[in-house]
Short mmCIF file of C-alpha atoms and ligand atoms in Angstrom, two decimals:
data_model
loop_
_atom_site.label_atom_id
_atom_site.label_comp_id
_atom_site.label_asym_id
_atom_site.label_seq_id
_atom_site.Cartn_x
_atom_site.Cartn_y
_atom_site.Cartn_z
CA MET F 28 91.62 -31.49 -137.18
CA ALA F 29 92.41 -29.37 -134.21
CA PHE F 30 89.87 -29.04 -131.50
CA PRO F 31 88.24 -25.56 -131.64
CA ARG F 32 89.85 -23.20 -129.24
CA LEU F 33 87.72 -22.89 -126.18
CA ARG F 34 89.24 -19.92 -124.51
CA ASN F 35 90.16 -16.49 -125.66
CA GLN F 36 93.48 -14.90 -124.72
CA ASP F 37 91.91 -13.26 -121.67
CA GLY F 38 90.60 -16.58 -120.35
CA THR F 39 86.94 -16.06 -121.33
CA TYR F 40 85.25 -18.75 -123.41
CA SER F 41 85.11 -18.28 -127.16
CA THR F 42 81.59 -17.81 -128.62
CA GLU F 43 81.44 -21.23 -130.33
CA ALA F 44 82.74 -23.01 -127.26
CA SER F 45 80.37 -21.18 -125.02
CA ALA F 46 77.28 -22.41 -126.91
CA SER F 47 78.21 -26.09 -126.96
CA VAL F 48 79.68 -26.03 -123.48
CA LYS F 49 76.52 -24.46 -122.08
CA ASP F 50 74.24 -27.06 -123.69
CA ARG F 51 76.23 -29.85 -122.21
CA PHE F 52 76.54 -28.05 -118.91
CA TYR F 53 72.81 -27.45 -118.46
CA SER F 54 71.97 -31.07 -119.22
CA ASN F 55 73.77 -32.02 -116.00
CA ILE F 56 71.81 -29.76 -113.67
CA HIS F 57 68.95 -30.58 -111.41
CA PHE F 58 67.17 -27.39 -110.33
CA GLU F 59 66.24 -27.42 -106.64
CA PRO F 60 63.18 -25.19 -106.11
CA ASN F 61 63.43 -24.63 -102.38
CA SER F 62 67.07 -23.52 -102.08
CA GLY F 63 67.38 -22.23 -105.64
CA CYS F 64 70.48 -24.38 -105.89
CA TRP F 65 71.44 -25.89 -109.20
CA LEU F 66 72.58 -29.32 -108.13
CA TRP F 67 75.15 -31.09 -110.21
CA ALA F 68 73.73 -34.42 -111.41
CA GLY F 69 76.82 -35.47 -113.33
CA ALA F 70 80.10 -36.97 -112.16
CA LEU F 71 81.75 -35.60 -109.04
CA HIS F 72 85.26 -34.22 -108.74
CA GLY F 73 87.22 -35.75 -105.86
CA ALA F 74 85.78 -36.33 -102.44
CA PHE F 75 84.57 -32.81 -101.65
CA GLY F 76 81.28 -33.14 -103.50
CA TYR F 77 82.10 -30.70 -106.28
CA GLY F 78 80.73 -31.48 -109.74
CA ALA F 79 83.16 -32.52 -112.46
CA PHE F 80 82.93 -31.22 -115.97
CA LYS F 81 85.16 -31.41 -119.02
CA ILE F 82 85.19 -28.28 -121.08
CA GLY F 83 87.13 -29.73 -123.96
CA ASN F 84 87.50 -33.11 -125.55
CA ARG F 85 88.28 -36.50 -124.01
CA GLN F 86 91.90 -35.68 -123.39
CA SER F 87 91.26 -32.41 -121.64
CA LYS F 88 91.50 -32.18 -117.96
CA VAL F 89 88.48 -32.33 -115.69
CA ASP F 90 87.35 -29.02 -114.28
CA LYS F 91 85.27 -28.35 -111.24
CA ALA F 92 81.68 -27.73 -112.40
CA HIS F 93 81.13 -24.71 -110.13
CA ARG F 94 84.18 -22.99 -111.53
CA VAL F 95 83.00 -23.67 -115.08
CA SER F 96 79.59 -22.24 -114.19
CA TYR F 97 81.17 -19.09 -112.74
CA GLU F 98 83.25 -18.63 -115.85
CA LEU F 99 80.34 -19.23 -118.22
CA HIS F 100 78.05 -16.81 -116.50
CA LYS F 101 80.22 -14.25 -114.81
CA GLY F 102 83.67 -14.32 -116.40
CA PRO F 103 87.21 -15.46 -115.71
CA ILE F 104 88.37 -16.28 -112.21
CA PRO F 105 91.42 -14.21 -111.22
CA LYS F 106 94.54 -16.33 -110.88
CA GLY F 107 95.13 -17.63 -107.39
CA LEU F 108 91.54 -17.10 -106.23
CA VAL F 109 88.91 -19.76 -105.72
CA ILE F 110 85.12 -19.94 -105.94
CA ARG F 111 83.12 -20.09 -102.71
CA HIS F 112 79.60 -21.35 -102.23
CA VAL F 113 77.49 -18.81 -100.40
CA CYS F 114 74.78 -21.56 -100.11
CA ASP F 115 77.32 -23.94 -98.53
CA ASN F 116 76.37 -26.65 -100.90
CA PRO F 117 79.52 -27.88 -102.83
CA ALA F 118 77.38 -29.59 -105.47
CA CYS F 119 75.65 -26.34 -106.38
CA VAL F 120 76.54 -24.62 -109.66
CA ASN F 121 74.07 -21.68 -109.56
CA PRO F 122 76.25 -18.70 -110.49
CA ASN F 123 74.24 -16.54 -108.11
CA HIS F 124 75.33 -18.77 -105.21
CA LEU F 125 79.01 -18.50 -106.17
CA GLU F 126 81.48 -15.83 -105.33
CA ILE F 127 85.19 -15.24 -105.64
CA GLY F 128 87.23 -15.74 -102.53
CA THR F 129 90.64 -16.67 -101.26
CA VAL F 130 91.93 -20.17 -100.56
CA LYS F 131 91.85 -19.31 -96.88
CA GLN F 132 88.17 -18.24 -96.95
CA ASN F 133 87.32 -21.40 -98.84
CA ALA F 134 89.11 -23.57 -96.29
CA GLN F 135 87.22 -21.75 -93.50
CA ASP F 136 83.95 -22.45 -95.34
CA MET F 137 84.85 -26.13 -95.40
CA VAL F 138 85.62 -26.16 -91.71
CA ARG F 139 82.35 -24.44 -90.90
CA ARG F 140 80.47 -26.91 -93.09
CA GLN F 141 82.17 -29.85 -91.45
CA ARG F 142 81.43 -28.52 -87.98
CA HIS F 143 77.86 -28.01 -88.97
CA MET F 144 77.62 -31.58 -90.24
CA PHE F 145 79.31 -33.32 -87.40
CA GLY F 146 78.74 -30.91 -84.53
CA GLU F 147 81.42 -28.92 -82.74
CA LYS F 148 81.86 -31.57 -80.03
CA HIS F 149 82.59 -34.34 -82.42
CA TYR F 150 84.84 -32.25 -84.61
CA GLN F 151 88.29 -33.79 -84.55
CA ALA F 152 91.26 -32.27 -86.23
CA LYS F 153 92.39 -35.30 -88.14
CA ALA F 154 93.53 -35.52 -91.69
CA THR F 155 91.30 -37.47 -94.02
CA GLU F 156 92.10 -38.77 -97.44
CA ALA F 157 89.92 -36.09 -98.98
CA LEU F 158 91.75 -33.36 -97.10
CA VAL F 159 95.13 -34.74 -98.08
CA LYS F 160 94.11 -34.74 -101.73
CA GLU F 161 92.78 -31.19 -101.49
CA MET F 162 95.97 -30.01 -99.81
CA ARG F 163 98.26 -31.62 -102.35
CA GLY F 164 96.07 -30.36 -105.17
CA CYS F 165 97.06 -26.77 -104.31
CA THR F 166 99.35 -24.96 -106.69
CA SER F 167 101.63 -23.86 -103.86
CA ARG F 168 102.90 -25.70 -100.86
CA SER F 169 101.95 -22.88 -98.48
CA ASP F 170 98.31 -22.94 -99.73
CA GLY F 171 98.25 -26.66 -99.04
CA ILE F 172 99.59 -26.20 -95.53
CA ARG F 173 97.13 -23.39 -94.89
CA ILE F 174 94.20 -25.51 -95.87
CA GLY F 175 95.35 -28.23 -93.47
CA THR F 176 95.86 -25.83 -90.57
CA ASN F 177 92.49 -24.21 -91.27
CA TYR F 178 91.05 -27.65 -90.74
CA GLY F 179 92.73 -27.70 -87.35
CA ILE F 180 95.58 -30.12 -88.03
CA SER F 181 98.94 -28.96 -86.81
CA ARG F 182 101.50 -27.23 -88.96
CA GLN F 183 103.86 -30.11 -88.51
CA SER F 184 101.25 -32.60 -89.71
CA ALA F 185 100.39 -30.40 -92.66
CA ASN F 186 104.07 -30.18 -93.49
CA ASP F 187 104.42 -33.94 -93.32
CA ILE F 188 101.48 -34.45 -95.56
CA MET F 189 102.78 -32.02 -98.17
CA SER F 190 106.25 -33.69 -98.10
CA LYS F 191 104.62 -37.12 -98.40
CA ARG F 192 106.26 -38.26 -95.17
CA THR F 193 102.80 -39.30 -94.11
CA TRP F 194 99.79 -40.40 -96.20
CA LYS F 195 102.15 -41.88 -98.76
CA HIS F 196 99.48 -44.13 -100.19
CA VAL F 197 97.38 -41.16 -101.31
CA GLN F 198 98.14 -40.09 -104.85
ZN1 ZN G 26 73.32 -23.15 -104.17
#
Protein backbone atom coordinates (compact mmCIF):
# COMPACT_ATOMS: atom_id res chain seq x y z
CA MET A 1 0.00 0.00 0.00
CA ALA A 2 1.27 3.40 -0.90
CA PHE A 3 1.94 5.82 1.87
CA PRO A 4 -0.77 8.53 1.86
CA ARG A 5 0.29 11.60 0.02
CA LEU A 6 1.42 14.21 2.48
CA ARG A 7 1.65 17.24 0.32
CA ASN A 8 -0.72 18.81 -2.14
CA GLN A 9 0.50 20.08 -5.50
CA ASP A 10 1.08 23.55 -4.07
CA GLY A 11 3.32 22.22 -1.29
CA THR A 12 0.77 22.55 1.54
CA TYR A 13 0.02 19.48 3.66
CA SER A 14 -2.98 17.36 2.75
CA THR A 15 -5.78 17.29 5.35
CA GLU A 16 -5.14 13.68 6.48
CA ALA A 17 -1.42 14.22 6.72
CA SER A 18 -1.85 17.43 8.59
CA ALA A 19 -3.86 15.78 11.44
CA SER A 20 -1.46 12.89 12.06
CA VAL A 21 1.63 15.00 11.51
CA LYS A 22 0.40 17.61 13.99
CA ASP A 23 -0.29 14.98 16.68
CA ARG A 24 3.19 13.61 16.37
CA PHE A 25 4.66 17.07 16.11
CA TYR A 26 3.05 18.43 19.30
CA SER A 27 4.14 15.39 21.31
CA ASN A 28 7.75 16.56 20.82
CA ILE A 29 7.31 20.07 22.17
CA HIS A 30 8.18 21.47 25.55
CA PHE A 31 6.39 24.78 26.11
CA GLU A 32 8.65 27.31 27.78
CA PRO A 33 6.45 29.78 29.69
CA ASN A 34 8.93 32.66 30.11
CA SER A 35 10.10 33.08 26.53
CA GLY A 36 6.99 31.62 24.91
CA CYS A 37 9.31 29.35 22.96
CA TRP A 38 8.18 25.90 21.95
CA LEU A 39 11.35 23.94 22.55
CA TRP A 40 11.94 20.84 20.51
CA ALA A 41 12.34 17.85 22.83
CA GLY A 42 12.89 15.31 20.07
CA ALA A 43 15.94 14.46 18.04
CA LEU A 44 18.12 17.26 16.70
CA HIS A 45 19.10 17.89 13.11
CA GLY A 46 22.82 18.40 12.60
CA ALA A 47 24.97 20.48 14.87
CA PHE A 48 23.07 23.75 14.76
CA GLY A 49 20.51 22.82 17.40
CA TYR A 50 17.54 22.63 15.06
CA GLY A 51 14.90 20.00 15.81
CA ALA A 52 14.59 17.02 13.49
CA PHE A 53 11.24 15.69 12.35
CA LYS A 54 10.14 13.16 9.75
CA ILE A 55 6.94 14.08 8.03
CA GLY A 56 6.55 10.79 6.25
CA ASN A 57 7.45 7.18 6.90
CA ARG A 58 10.74 5.62 7.93
CA GLN A 59 12.28 6.04 4.51
CA SER A 60 11.43 9.68 4.12
CA LYS A 61 14.04 12.30 4.67
CA VAL A 62 14.46 14.15 7.93
CA ASP A 63 13.13 17.68 7.92
CA LYS A 64 14.04 20.53 10.21
CA ALA A 65 11.34 20.81 12.86
CA HIS A 66 11.04 24.59 12.68
CA ARG A 67 10.41 24.42 8.95
CA VAL A 68 7.73 21.77 9.48
CA SER A 69 6.14 23.98 12.13
CA TYR A 70 6.08 26.95 9.80
CA GLU A 71 4.50 24.89 7.04
CA LEU A 72 1.91 23.33 9.37
CA HIS A 73 0.79 26.65 10.82
CA LYS A 74 1.53 29.28 8.24
CA GLY A 75 1.89 27.62 4.86
CA PRO A 76 4.53 26.68 2.32
CA ILE A 77 8.00 28.22 2.41
CA PRO A 78 8.84 29.88 -0.91
CA LYS A 79 11.61 28.08 -2.78
CA GLY A 80 15.09 29.33 -1.99
CA LEU A 81 14.07 31.04 1.24
CA VAL A 82 14.76 29.91 4.77
CA ILE A 83 13.09 30.23 8.16
CA ARG A 84 14.64 32.59 10.69
CA HIS A 85 14.18 32.52 14.45
CA VAL A 86 13.16 35.94 15.73
CA CYS A 87 13.72 34.59 19.28
CA ASP A 88 17.28 33.50 18.35
CA ASN A 89 16.66 30.04 19.71
CA PRO A 90 17.34 27.42 17.02
CA ALA A 91 15.48 24.72 18.99
CA CYS A 92 12.27 26.79 19.04
CA VAL A 93 9.39 25.73 16.80
CA ASN A 94 6.76 28.31 17.86
CA PRO A 95 5.36 29.53 14.52
CA ASN A 96 5.02 33.03 15.99
CA HIS A 97 8.78 33.12 16.53
CA LEU A 98 9.52 32.09 12.96
CA GLU A 99 9.70 34.22 9.88
CA ILE A 100 10.73 33.84 6.28
CA GLY A 101 14.13 35.20 5.38
CA THR A 102 17.00 34.81 2.99
CA VAL A 103 19.99 32.52 3.37
CA LYS A 104 22.10 35.63 3.96
CA GLN A 105 19.88 36.94 6.77
CA ASN A 106 19.91 33.52 8.37
CA ALA A 107 23.70 33.36 8.22
CA GLN A 108 23.88 36.81 9.79
CA ASP A 109 21.55 35.63 12.56
CA MET A 110 23.93 32.75 13.22
CA VAL A 111 26.94 35.06 13.35
CA ARG A 112 25.14 37.35 15.79
CA ARG A 113 24.15 34.41 17.96
CA GLN A 114 27.67 33.08 17.98
CA ARG A 115 29.11 36.47 18.90
CA HIS A 116 26.54 36.76 21.62
CA MET A 117 27.52 33.35 22.99
CA PHE A 118 31.26 33.70 22.80
CA GLY A 119 31.72 37.45 23.01
CA GLU A 120 33.02 39.67 20.23
CA LYS A 121 36.62 39.47 21.49
CA HIS A 122 36.78 35.71 21.40
CA TYR A 123 35.03 35.43 18.11
CA GLN A 124 37.39 33.80 15.64
CA ALA A 125 36.64 33.32 12.03
CA LYS A 126 37.44 29.64 11.85
CA ALA A 127 35.53 26.96 10.11
CA THR A 128 33.96 24.35 12.33
CA GLU A 129 32.60 20.98 11.37
CA ALA A 130 29.06 22.29 11.89
CA LEU A 131 29.67 25.23 9.60
CA VAL A 132 31.21 23.02 6.93
CA LYS A 133 28.15 20.76 7.02
CA GLU A 134 25.79 23.72 6.83
CA MET A 135 27.70 25.20 3.89
CA ARG A 136 27.77 21.94 1.96
CA GLY A 137 24.12 21.36 2.75
CA CYS A 138 23.18 24.38 0.63
CA THR A 139 21.46 23.79 -2.66
CA SER A 140 23.84 26.07 -4.50
CA ARG A 141 27.56 26.53 -4.21
CA SER A 142 27.26 30.31 -3.98
CA ASP A 143 24.87 30.04 -1.00
CA GLY A 144 27.39 27.78 0.72
CA ILE A 145 30.21 30.23 0.13
CA ARG A 146 28.04 33.11 1.32
CA ILE A 147 27.28 31.36 4.60
CA GLY A 148 31.00 30.82 5.14
CA THR A 149 31.94 34.40 4.40
CA ASN A 150 29.10 35.66 6.58
CA TYR A 151 30.77 33.73 9.36
CA GLY A 152 33.94 35.65 8.66
CA ILE A 153 35.99 32.99 6.93
CA SER A 154 37.70 34.11 3.75
CA ARG A 155 36.27 33.57 0.31
CA GLN A 156 39.21 31.34 -0.55
CA SER A 157 38.63 29.14 2.51
CA ALA A 158 34.93 28.96 1.73
CA ASN A 159 35.78 27.94 -1.81
CA ASP A 160 38.17 25.25 -0.62
CA ILE A 161 35.55 23.88 1.72
CA MET A 162 32.92 23.72 -1.00
CA SER A 163 35.36 21.98 -3.39
CA LYS A 164 36.35 19.54 -0.61
CA ARG A 165 39.99 20.59 -0.91
CA THR A 166 39.83 21.09 2.84
CA TRP A 167 37.69 19.39 5.47
CA LYS A 168 37.69 16.22 3.37
CA HIS A 169 36.76 14.06 6.33
CA VAL A 170 33.42 15.84 6.79
CA GLN A 171 30.63 14.13 4.88
ZN1 LIG B 1 11.08 30.99 20.34
